Short mmCIF file of C-alpha atoms in Angstrom, two decimals:
data_model
loop_
_atom_site.label_atom_id
_atom_site.label_comp_id
_atom_site.label_asym_id
_atom_site.label_seq_id
_atom_site.Cartn_x
_atom_site.Cartn_y
_atom_site.Cartn_z
CA MET A 1074 211.98 56.33 195.02
CA THR A 1075 215.47 57.95 194.07
CA LYS A 1076 215.25 59.57 190.57
CA VAL A 1077 218.87 59.48 189.29
CA ALA A 1078 220.00 61.29 186.30
CA LEU A 1079 223.15 60.30 184.49
CA VAL A 1080 225.17 62.90 181.97
CA ASP A 1081 228.16 60.85 180.46
CA ASP A 1082 229.36 61.06 176.57
CA HIS A 1083 231.33 57.63 176.72
CA GLN A 1084 228.24 55.78 176.47
CA LEU A 1085 229.76 52.15 177.81
CA PHE A 1086 230.42 54.16 180.44
CA ARG A 1087 226.74 55.49 181.15
CA LYS A 1088 225.03 52.65 179.86
CA SER A 1089 226.69 50.32 182.10
CA LEU A 1090 226.12 52.90 185.22
CA SER A 1091 222.51 53.06 184.34
CA LEU A 1092 222.29 49.58 184.78
CA LEU A 1093 224.20 49.19 188.01
CA LEU A 1094 221.89 51.25 189.82
CA ASP A 1095 218.82 50.25 188.26
CA SER A 1096 219.74 46.81 189.89
CA PHE A 1097 219.25 48.86 193.32
CA GLU A 1098 216.26 48.86 195.25
CA GLY A 1099 215.18 51.98 195.41
CA VAL A 1100 216.82 53.79 192.67
CA SER A 1101 215.43 54.42 189.86
CA VAL A 1102 217.37 56.21 186.83
CA VAL A 1103 215.31 58.27 184.94
CA TYR A 1104 217.28 60.18 182.37
CA ASP A 1105 220.65 59.41 180.76
CA THR A 1106 222.04 61.07 177.75
CA HIS A 1107 225.69 62.53 176.44
CA ASP A 1108 223.84 65.89 176.01
CA GLY A 1109 224.41 68.14 178.89
CA LEU A 1110 222.10 71.09 177.02
CA ALA A 1111 219.23 68.19 176.73
CA PHE A 1112 219.74 67.36 180.50
CA LEU A 1113 218.91 70.93 181.07
CA LYS A 1114 216.10 71.30 179.44
CA TYR A 1115 215.08 67.78 180.77
CA LEU A 1116 215.83 68.76 184.39
CA GLU A 1117 212.82 72.60 183.60
CA GLU A 1118 210.44 69.77 183.56
CA TYR A 1119 211.23 67.22 185.46
CA ASP A 1120 212.12 65.87 188.85
CA ILE A 1121 215.30 64.62 189.63
CA ASP A 1122 217.43 63.66 192.65
CA VAL A 1123 220.97 63.14 191.75
CA LEU A 1124 222.72 64.16 188.95
CA LEU A 1125 225.76 61.98 188.23
CA LEU A 1126 227.55 64.32 185.64
CA ASP A 1127 231.14 64.09 184.05
CA LEU A 1128 232.82 67.23 183.29
CA GLU A 1129 234.98 66.52 179.56
CA MET A 1130 231.65 66.87 177.45
CA PRO A 1131 231.14 68.17 173.84
CA ILE A 1132 227.91 70.49 173.64
CA VAL A 1133 227.66 71.67 176.88
CA HIS A 1134 230.65 71.80 179.48
CA GLY A 1135 230.18 70.05 182.89
CA TYR A 1136 230.83 72.95 184.74
CA ASP A 1137 228.45 74.99 183.18
CA VAL A 1138 225.62 72.26 183.43
CA CYS A 1139 226.54 71.73 187.14
CA LYS A 1140 226.42 75.68 187.61
CA GLN A 1141 222.45 75.87 185.74
CA ALA A 1142 221.20 72.11 187.09
CA LYS A 1143 221.94 74.47 190.69
CA LEU A 1144 220.15 77.19 189.29
CA ILE A 1145 217.26 75.40 187.95
CA ASP A 1146 216.88 73.04 191.19
CA PRO A 1147 219.03 74.43 194.28
CA SER A 1148 218.47 71.18 195.56
CA LEU A 1149 219.36 68.86 193.30
CA LYS A 1150 221.91 66.84 194.85
CA ILE A 1151 225.21 66.37 191.55
CA ILE A 1152 227.83 63.96 191.71
CA ILE A 1153 231.03 64.52 189.46
CA LEU A 1154 232.88 61.04 187.72
CA SER A 1155 235.19 62.56 186.47
CA GLN A 1156 238.72 61.56 184.56
CA LEU A 1157 239.98 64.87 185.78
CA THR A 1158 241.47 64.97 189.13
CA SER A 1159 243.30 68.35 190.15
CA LYS A 1160 242.78 69.60 193.10
CA GLU A 1161 241.68 72.88 191.11
CA ALA A 1162 238.80 71.17 188.92
CA VAL A 1163 237.46 69.62 192.22
CA HIS A 1164 237.62 73.03 193.92
CA GLN A 1165 235.94 74.65 191.03
CA VAL A 1166 233.04 72.47 190.90
CA MET A 1167 231.97 71.70 194.73
CA GLU A 1168 231.81 76.10 194.45
CA MET A 1169 229.08 75.52 192.32
CA GLY A 1170 227.29 73.59 193.96
CA ALA A 1171 228.47 69.65 193.37
CA ASN A 1172 228.13 67.45 196.66
CA GLY A 1173 231.13 65.07 195.71
CA TYR A 1174 233.87 64.19 193.11
CA PHE A 1175 234.65 60.55 192.11
CA THR A 1176 237.38 60.44 189.23
CA LYS A 1177 236.98 57.36 187.44
CA ASN A 1178 240.01 55.61 188.00
CA THR A 1179 238.54 55.60 191.93
CA SER A 1180 238.49 52.69 194.12
CA PRO A 1181 235.81 50.37 193.93
CA GLU A 1182 236.57 49.58 197.33
CA MET A 1183 236.55 53.78 198.70
#
């Protein structure tokens, strides 16, 4: 079972994606939150396989969550889901250890 966490401050997006992912065999969304700090505390106690992470969030910015999450669990796979489309944003999170980057306006056919 692949354990997934969602960290995004847009509740409708987060809850909808959670329902979709839970419908796939072998995937379980075990944690979702709008709060990056709460997620980091959760990660210190529980194993997660994949983190789907927004960048622009209140409380703790997604860049910081990405960096800290990799320090807590270097094997964690991090996929960024963001409205940011700049090459600089992509490059920065990839250097921090993210494993992939999708903009929220990426075509579903991709």
